[in-house]
């Protein structure tokens, strides 16, 4: 591998690892906020128990996501200085908004929520976690707006003297049609993960500890499973719209997602395909007629441009070169994204069925597959992002800057190999810590929410944590 490939591997490892924490953080904070709101409105202690129980898991995950996210900022300057020089004027605005608005909103009100138990009025305390939830979505929105600009650059001009992209319209960047559909699609994926975790943990306790807080865990199963199912429906709806926008702004990515070499009208969607190892030729395929045309154009008779025709078009427009991404990788990550998410929804439906009419889950296969319930949507999220970024290649900014021209010219292979090894080792340790902590506190069960003795004066009251 050359220096660019090593830089891409490092960025891919750190980014995918960081994104393992992001979906659970965004989805779970909304569910914790909903649990606390239910407690405030009803006074039922089961909602308070669920708030503190899943709130602890949320805090562990939030802390780990925060630590790994800091590394992302340094990646741009360390390994991708040419990219940073080119996009800095455009990227600076949404990333600054994310830091100054969303991140400080999250951190400030999360601190109030953690230390405000028994000190803040219940309604204000619940409002704090809702502000944190809104902050996580705003953070995702600003970051996805920056990423969407890489997929579909808008609101900028190229300075002929410096060769840099310069921001001309921040509103256009924030309302990029790619961003407007990517945000709800990504957030739906977050709820898919969070719903899966809530369901899996609650079912495990129903099976392993029958009779202990049964009604509370049953409520958690119902809420978690329905969250997963609704999120999957939202992902299918937003994904359908996203596919049509992708076909419009990045037709090569859609062609690569299907390994469609020749333009077709109507174009079939292959459930399974066998091709050559280099991805240059189709050997055999099981197809659904017209489905790709519908996914890309909204019509079962629509025309979808093939890789070969697009390659010829891009050569005329941008000059000689290979403008197709890694076809086998793009093809299979697209299918893994869909298949893994659908499998998680089926497990959630199975969990709901297992508790119908007051039943306690007894199926041993359901218990054995419980760890997959949060892991499947996590894998679906990761493969979806791998598809999104790999399908854009060879561009880092579509139509403007190629990946091969975006890395840091003064960073050598030795430095990249060393830093990649260190990051991988450190992230492996962090993953071990994260999993151990989540398993430890998930197995501990619901907390005791008996009110502490009233202190003689307000000054004597200690800081109270969320757990």
Coordinates of C-alpha atoms in Angstrom, one line a residue:
X1 CA 0.0 0.0 0.0
X2 CA 1.2 3.5 -0.7
X3 CA 1.0 6.5 1.7
X4 CA -2.5 7.4 0.5
X5 CA -3.8 3.9 1.2
X6 CA -2.3 3.9 4.6
X7 CA -3.8 7.3 5.4
X8 CA -7.2 6.0 4.2
X9 CA -6.9 2.9 6.4
X10 CA -6.1 5.0 9.5
X11 CA -9.0 7.4 8.8
X12 CA -11.3 4.5 8.2
X13 CA -10.3 2.7 11.4
X14 CA -10.7 5.7 13.6
X15 CA -13.9 6.9 12.0
X16 CA -15.7 3.5 12.0
X17 CA -14.6 2.9 15.6
X18 CA -15.9 6.3 16.7
X19 CA -19.2 5.8 14.9
X20 CA -19.8 2.6 16.9
X21 CA -20.6 5.0 19.9
X22 CA -22.5 7.7 18.0
X23 CA -25.7 5.9 17.1
X24 CA -26.2 4.5 20.6
X25 CA -25.6 7.9 22.1
X26 CA -28.1 9.7 19.9
X27 CA -30.8 7.1 20.1
X28 CA -30.4 6.2 23.8
X29 CA -30.5 9.7 25.1
X30 CA -34.0 10.2 23.6
X31 CA -35.2 7.0 25.1
X32 CA -33.8 8.0 28.5
X33 CA -35.5 11.4 28.2
X34 CA -38.7 9.6 27.3
X35 CA -38.4 7.4 30.4
X36 CA -37.8 10.3 32.7
X37 CA -40.7 12.3 31.2
X38 CA -43.0 9.3 31.8
X39 CA -41.8 9.3 35.5
X40 CA -42.4 13.0 35.9
X41 CA -45.9 12.8 34.4
X42 CA -47.1 9.6 36.1
X43 CA -45.0 9.3 39.3
X44 CA -44.6 5.6 38.6
X45 CA -41.2 4.4 40.0
X46 CA -40.7 1.9 37.2
X47 CA -39.9 4.8 34.8
X48 CA -37.4 6.3 37.2
X49 CA -35.7 2.9 37.5
X50 CA -35.5 2.7 33.7
X51 CA -34.2 6.3 33.5
X52 CA -31.3 5.6 35.9
X53 CA -30.6 2.2 34.6
X54 CA -30.3 3.1 30.9
X55 CA -29.0 6.5 31.8
X56 CA -25.9 4.9 33.3
X57 CA -25.3 2.9 30.0
X58 CA -25.8 6.1 28.1
X59 CA -23.2 8.0 30.1
X60 CA -20.6 5.2 29.7
X61 CA -21.1 5.3 25.9
X62 CA -21.2 9.1 25.7
X63 CA -17.8 9.3 27.5
X64 CA -16.2 6.8 25.2
X65 CA -17.6 8.5 22.1
X66 CA -16.3 11.8 23.3
X67 CA -12.8 10.5 23.7
X68 CA -12.6 8.8 20.3
X69 CA -14.3 11.8 18.6
X70 CA -11.4 14.2 19.5
X71 CA -9.0 12.1 17.4
X72 CA -11.1 12.8 14.3
X73 CA -10.3 16.5 14.3
X74 CA -6.5 15.8 14.3
X75 CA -6.9 13.4 11.3
X76 CA -7.5 16.3 8.9
X77 CA -4.4 18.2 9.8
X78 CA -2.1 15.2 10.3
X79 CA -2.7 13.0 7.3
X80 CA -5.0 15.1 5.0
X81 CA -3.4 18.6 4.9
X82 CA -4.1 19.1 1.2
X83 CA -7.7 18.2 1.8
X84 CA -7.9 20.6 4.8
X85 CA -6.3 23.4 2.7
X86 CA -8.9 22.9 0.0
X87 CA -12.1 22.6 2.1
X88 CA -11.1 24.5 5.2
X89 CA -13.1 27.7 4.3
X90 CA -16.2 25.6 3.7
X91 CA -15.8 23.0 6.5
X92 CA -14.9 25.6 9.1
X93 CA -18.4 27.0 9.3
X94 CA -20.5 23.8 10.1
X95 CA -17.8 22.3 12.3
X96 CA -17.5 25.5 14.3
X97 CA -21.3 25.5 14.7
X98 CA -21.1 21.9 15.9
X99 CA -18.5 22.8 18.5
X100 CA -19.8 26.1 19.7
X101 CA -23.5 25.3 19.7
X102 CA -24.2 21.6 19.8
X103 CA -21.3 20.3 21.8
X104 CA -21.5 23.0 24.5
X105 CA -25.2 22.5 24.6
X106 CA -24.7 18.8 25.2
X107 CA -21.9 19.1 27.8
X108 CA -23.5 21.9 29.8
X109 CA -26.9 20.4 30.2
X110 CA -25.5 16.9 30.6
X111 CA -23.6 18.2 33.6
X112 CA -26.8 19.6 35.0
X113 CA -28.6 16.3 34.5
X114 CA -25.8 14.2 36.1
X115 CA -25.4 16.3 39.2
X116 CA -28.9 17.7 39.4
X117 CA -30.7 14.8 40.8
X118 CA -32.6 15.8 44.0
X119 CA -31.4 19.4 43.5
X120 CA -33.3 20.6 40.4
X121 CA -37.1 20.4 40.2
X122 CA -38.2 17.3 38.4
X123 CA -39.5 19.0 35.4
X124 CA -36.4 21.2 34.9
X125 CA -34.2 18.1 35.4
X126 CA -36.1 16.2 32.7
X127 CA -35.9 19.3 30.5
X128 CA -32.1 19.1 30.8
X129 CA -31.8 15.6 29.3
X130 CA -34.2 16.7 26.4
X131 CA -31.8 19.6 25.7
X132 CA -28.9 17.1 25.6
X133 CA -30.9 15.0 23.2
X134 CA -31.6 18.0 20.9
X135 CA -27.9 18.8 21.1
X136 CA -26.9 15.4 19.9
X137 CA -29.1 15.8 16.8
X138 CA -27.8 19.3 16.1
X139 CA -24.2 17.9 16.4
X140 CA -25.1 15.2 13.9
X141 CA -26.8 17.7 11.6
X142 CA -23.8 20.0 11.3
X143 CA -21.3 17.2 10.8
X144 CA -23.5 15.5 8.2
X145 CA -23.9 18.9 6.4
X146 CA -20.2 19.0 6.1
X147 CA -20.0 15.4 4.9
X148 CA -22.9 16.0 2.4
X149 CA -20.9 18.8 0.9
X150 CA -18.2 16.2 0.0
X151 CA -20.9 14.2 -1.7
X152 CA -22.6 17.1 -3.4
X153 CA -20.7 20.4 -3.2
X154 CA -22.9 23.5 -3.1
X155 CA -22.7 27.1 -1.9
X156 CA -19.0 27.6 -2.9
X157 CA -16.6 28.9 -5.5
X158 CA -13.1 27.9 -6.4
X159 CA -10.6 30.7 -5.9
X160 CA -8.5 30.7 -9.1
X161 CA -5.5 32.2 -7.3
X162 CA -5.3 29.8 -4.4
X163 CA -7.1 26.8 -5.8
X164 CA -9.2 26.6 -2.7
X165 CA -12.9 26.2 -2.2
X166 CA -14.4 29.3 -0.6
X167 CA -17.8 29.4 1.1
X168 CA -20.3 31.7 -0.6
X169 CA -23.6 30.5 0.8
X170 CA -23.8 28.8 4.2
X171 CA -27.6 28.4 3.9
X172 CA -27.0 26.3 0.7
X173 CA -24.5 24.1 2.6
X174 CA -26.9 23.6 5.5
X175 CA -29.9 22.9 3.2
X176 CA -28.0 20.7 0.8
X177 CA -30.5 18.1 -0.5
X178 CA -28.1 15.3 0.4
X179 CA -27.9 16.6 4.0
X180 CA -31.6 17.0 4.4
X181 CA -32.2 13.3 3.7
X182 CA -29.0 12.0 5.2
X183 CA -29.8 13.5 8.7
X184 CA -33.2 11.7 9.2
X185 CA -31.8 8.5 7.7
X186 CA -28.8 8.5 10.1
X187 CA -30.9 9.4 13.1
X188 CA -33.3 6.6 12.3
X189 CA -30.3 4.3 12.3
X190 CA -29.4 5.6 15.8
X191 CA -32.9 4.6 17.1
X192 CA -32.4 1.2 15.5
X193 CA -29.3 0.6 17.6
X194 CA -30.8 2.1 20.9
X195 CA -34.0 0.2 20.5
X196 CA -32.1 -3.0 20.0
X197 CA -29.9 -2.4 23.2
X198 CA -32.9 -1.6 25.4
X199 CA -34.8 -4.7 24.1
X200 CA -31.9 -7.1 24.4
X201 CA -31.0 -6.1 28.0
X202 CA -34.6 -6.2 29.2
X203 CA -35.3 -9.6 27.6
X204 CA -32.1 -11.0 29.2
X205 CA -33.3 -9.9 32.6
X206 CA -36.8 -11.4 32.0
X207 CA -35.2 -14.7 31.2
X208 CA -32.4 -14.8 33.7
X209 CA -34.2 -13.2 36.7
X210 CA -37.9 -14.1 36.4
X211 CA -40.0 -12.4 39.0
X212 CA -37.7 -9.5 39.6
X213 CA -39.1 -6.2 38.3
X214 CA -41.0 -8.1 35.6
X215 CA -43.5 -5.4 34.8
X216 CA -40.7 -2.8 34.4
X217 CA -38.6 -5.0 32.1
X218 CA -41.7 -5.9 30.0
X219 CA -42.4 -2.2 29.5
X220 CA -38.7 -1.8 28.4
X221 CA -39.1 -4.7 25.9
X222 CA -42.2 -3.2 24.4
X223 CA -40.7 0.3 24.0
X224 CA -37.4 -0.9 22.8
X225 CA -38.8 -3.4 20.2
X226 CA -41.3 -0.9 18.9
X227 CA -38.6 1.7 18.6
X228 CA -36.5 -0.7 16.6
X229 CA -39.4 -1.5 14.3
X230 CA -40.5 2.1 13.7
X231 CA -36.8 3.1 13.1
X232 CA -36.5 0.3 10.5
X233 CA -39.6 1.7 8.7
X234 CA -38.1 5.2 8.8
X235 CA -34.9 3.9 7.4
X236 CA -36.6 2.2 4.5
X237 CA -38.6 5.4 3.7
X238 CA -35.6 7.8 4.0
X239 CA -33.3 5.3 2.3
X240 CA -35.7 5.2 -0.7
X241 CA -35.5 9.0 -1.0
X242 CA -31.8 9.0 -0.4
X243 CA -31.3 6.4 -3.2
X244 CA -33.0 8.7 -5.7
X245 CA -31.0 11.7 -4.7
X246 CA -27.8 9.6 -4.9
X247 CA -28.7 8.6 -8.4
X248 CA -29.1 12.2 -9.3
X249 CA -25.9 13.6 -7.8
X250 CA -23.6 10.5 -7.8
X251 CA -24.8 8.1 -10.5
X252 CA -21.6 6.2 -10.4
X253 CA -22.2 5.2 -6.7
X254 CA -25.7 3.8 -7.6
X255 CA -24.2 1.9 -10.6
X256 CA -21.5 0.5 -8.3
X257 CA -24.0 -0.4 -5.6
X258 CA -25.6 -2.7 -8.2
X259 CA -22.4 -3.6 -10.1
X260 CA -24.3 -2.4 -13.2
X261 CA -21.8 -2.1 -16.0
X262 CA -24.1 -1.4 -18.9
X263 CA -26.9 1.2 -18.8
X264 CA -30.3 -0.5 -18.6
X265 CA -34.0 0.5 -18.8
X266 CA -35.6 -1.0 -16.8
X267 CA -32.7 -2.0 -14.5
X268 CA -33.0 -5.0 -12.2
X269 CA -31.8 -5.2 -8.6
X270 CA -29.7 -8.2 -7.8
X271 CA -30.2 -10.0 -4.5
X272 CA -27.0 -12.0 -5.0
X273 CA -24.2 -11.6 -7.6
X274 CA -21.0 -13.5 -8.5
X275 CA -18.4 -11.5 -10.4
X276 CA -14.7 -11.6 -11.1
X277 CA -12.3 -11.0 -8.2
X278 CA -11.4 -7.5 -9.5
X279 CA -15.0 -6.6 -9.9
X280 CA -14.7 -5.8 -13.6
X281 CA -17.2 -8.3 -15.0
X282 CA -20.5 -10.0 -14.0
X283 CA -20.6 -13.8 -14.0
X284 CA -24.0 -14.7 -12.5
X285 CA -26.8 -12.8 -10.7
X286 CA -30.2 -13.4 -9.1
X287 CA -32.3 -10.4 -10.0
X288 CA -35.6 -8.7 -9.2
X289 CA -36.7 -7.0 -12.5
X290 CA -37.2 -3.2 -12.5
X291 CA -36.4 -2.7 -8.8
X292 CA -33.1 -0.8 -9.3
X293 CA -35.0 1.5 -11.7
X294 CA -37.5 2.2 -9.0
X295 CA -34.9 2.8 -6.3
X296 CA -33.0 5.2 -8.5
X297 CA -35.7 7.0 -10.4
X298 CA -39.0 6.3 -8.8
X299 CA -40.3 4.4 -11.9
X300 CA -40.0 0.7 -12.5
X301 CA -39.2 1.6 -16.1
X302 CA -36.6 4.2 -15.4
X303 CA -33.1 4.3 -17.0
X304 CA -30.1 3.8 -14.8
X305 CA -26.7 4.7 -16.2
X306 CA -24.1 1.9 -16.1
X307 CA -20.5 2.0 -14.9
X308 CA -19.0 1.9 -18.4
X309 CA -21.1 4.7 -19.8
X310 CA -20.4 6.9 -16.7
X311 CA -16.7 6.1 -17.0
X312 CA -16.6 7.4 -20.6
X313 CA -18.6 10.5 -19.6
X314 CA -16.3 11.3 -16.7
X315 CA -13.2 10.9 -18.8
X316 CA -14.5 13.5 -21.2
X317 CA -15.4 15.8 -18.3
X318 CA -12.5 15.3 -15.9
X319 CA -9.8 13.8 -18.1
X320 CA -8.2 10.4 -18.1
X321 CA -8.4 8.1 -15.1
X322 CA -10.5 5.4 -13.4
X323 CA -13.7 6.9 -12.0
X324 CA -15.3 3.8 -10.6
X325 CA -15.0 2.8 -6.9
X326 CA -14.2 -0.7 -5.6
X327 CA -17.1 -2.5 -7.1
X328 CA -17.2 -5.7 -4.9
X329 CA -16.9 -3.7 -1.7
X330 CA -19.5 -1.1 -2.7
X331 CA -21.9 -3.9 -3.9
X332 CA -21.7 -6.0 -0.7
X333 CA -21.7 -3.2 1.9
X334 CA -24.9 -1.9 0.3
X335 CA -26.5 -5.2 0.8
X336 CA -25.1 -5.8 4.3
X337 CA -26.5 -2.4 5.3
X338 CA -30.0 -3.4 4.3
X339 CA -29.8 -7.0 5.4
X340 CA -28.4 -6.5 8.8
X341 CA -30.9 -3.7 9.6
X342 CA -33.8 -6.0 8.5
X343 CA -32.4 -8.8 10.6
X344 CA -32.4 -6.6 13.7
X345 CA -36.0 -5.7 13.1
X346 CA -37.0 -9.3 12.8
X347 CA -35.3 -10.0 16.2
X348 CA -37.2 -7.1 17.7
X349 CA -40.4 -8.6 16.4
X350 CA -39.5 -12.0 17.8
X351 CA -38.9 -10.3 21.2
X352 CA -42.3 -8.7 21.1
X353 CA -43.9 -12.0 20.2
X354 CA -42.1 -13.7 23.1
X355 CA -43.8 -11.6 25.7
X356 CA -47.3 -11.5 24.2
X357 CA -50.2 -11.9 26.7
X358 CA -48.0 -11.9 29.8
X359 CA -45.7 -14.6 28.6
X360 CA -42.1 -14.8 29.8
X361 CA -39.5 -15.5 27.0
X362 CA -38.4 -19.1 27.1
X363 CA -37.0 -19.8 23.7
X364 CA -33.3 -20.7 24.1
X365 CA -32.5 -19.5 20.5
X366 CA -34.0 -16.1 21.3
X367 CA -31.7 -15.8 24.3
X368 CA -28.7 -16.9 22.4
X369 CA -29.3 -14.3 19.7
X370 CA -29.9 -11.4 22.1
X371 CA -26.4 -10.0 21.8
X372 CA -27.1 -9.6 18.1
X373 CA -30.0 -7.2 18.6
X374 CA -27.8 -4.1 19.2
X375 CA -24.8 -5.5 17.2
X376 CA -26.7 -6.0 14.0
X377 CA -27.8 -2.4 13.6
X378 CA -24.4 -1.2 14.7
X379 CA -22.9 -3.3 11.8
X380 CA -25.6 -2.0 9.5
X381 CA -24.7 1.6 10.4
X382 CA -21.0 0.9 9.8
X383 CA -21.4 -0.8 6.5
X384 CA -23.7 2.0 5.4
X385 CA -21.0 4.6 6.0
X386 CA -18.4 2.4 4.4
X387 CA -20.6 2.2 1.3
X388 CA -21.2 6.0 1.4
X389 CA -17.5 6.9 1.5
X390 CA -16.1 4.1 -0.7
X391 CA -18.8 4.6 -3.3
X392 CA -17.7 8.2 -3.7
X393 CA -14.1 7.2 -4.7
X394 CA -11.9 8.2 -6.4
X395 CA -13.2 11.6 -5.1
X396 CA -12.8 13.0 -1.6
X397 CA -14.9 16.0 -2.8
X398 CA -17.0 14.8 -5.7
X399 CA -16.0 16.4 -8.9
X400 CA -13.5 18.8 -7.3
X401 CA -10.7 17.0 -5.4
X402 CA -9.4 13.4 -5.8
X403 CA -8.4 11.4 -2.8
X404 CA -5.0 10.8 -4.2
X405 CA -4.3 14.5 -4.2
X406 CA -5.7 15.2 -0.6
X407 CA -3.2 13.6 1.7
X408 CA -0.3 15.2 3.5
X409 CA 2.8 15.3 1.3
X410 CA 5.3 15.3 4.1
X411 CA 3.9 12.3 6.1
X412 CA 5.7 9.1 5.3
X413 CA 4.7 5.5 5.3
X414 CA 6.6 4.7 8.5
X415 CA 4.8 7.4 10.5
X416 CA 1.5 6.2 9.2
X417 CA 2.2 2.6 10.0
X418 CA 3.3 3.5 13.5
X419 CA 0.3 5.8 14.3
X420 CA -2.1 3.3 12.8
X421 CA -0.7 0.5 15.0
X422 CA -0.9 2.7 18.1
X423 CA -4.4 3.9 17.3
X424 CA -5.5 0.3 16.7
X425 CA -3.9 -0.9 20.0
X426 CA -5.4 2.0 22.1
X427 CA -8.8 1.6 20.5
X428 CA -8.7 -2.1 21.2
X429 CA -8.1 -1.4 24.9
X430 CA -10.9 1.2 24.9
X431 CA -13.3 -1.2 23.3
X432 CA -12.5 -3.8 26.0
X433 CA -13.2 -1.2 28.7
X434 CA -16.4 -0.1 27.1
X435 CA -17.8 -3.6 26.7
X436 CA -16.8 -4.6 30.2
X437 CA -18.5 -1.5 31.7
X438 CA -21.6 -1.9 29.6
X439 CA -21.9 -5.6 30.5
X440 CA -21.2 -5.0 34.2
X441 CA -23.9 -2.4 34.6
X442 CA -26.4 -4.0 32.3
X443 CA -26.2 -7.2 34.3
X444 CA -26.5 -5.3 37.6
X445 CA -30.2 -4.7 36.9
X446 CA -32.5 -1.9 37.9
X447 CA -31.3 0.4 40.7
X448 CA -32.9 1.1 44.1
X449 CA -34.7 4.4 43.8
X450 CA -35.7 4.8 47.4
X451 CA -35.3 8.5 48.3
X452 CA -32.3 9.3 50.5
X453 CA -32.9 10.7 54.0
X454 CA -33.6 14.5 53.9
X455 CA -30.6 16.5 54.9
X456 CA -30.8 19.1 57.7
X457 CA -30.0 21.9 55.4
X458 CA -29.4 22.5 51.7
X459 CA -25.7 23.0 52.2
X460 CA -25.4 19.5 53.7
X461 CA -26.8 17.8 50.6
X462 CA -24.1 16.1 48.6
X463 CA -23.9 16.2 44.8
X464 CA -26.2 13.5 43.5
X465 CA -25.3 11.6 40.3
X466 CA -27.7 10.3 37.7
X467 CA -26.9 6.7 38.8

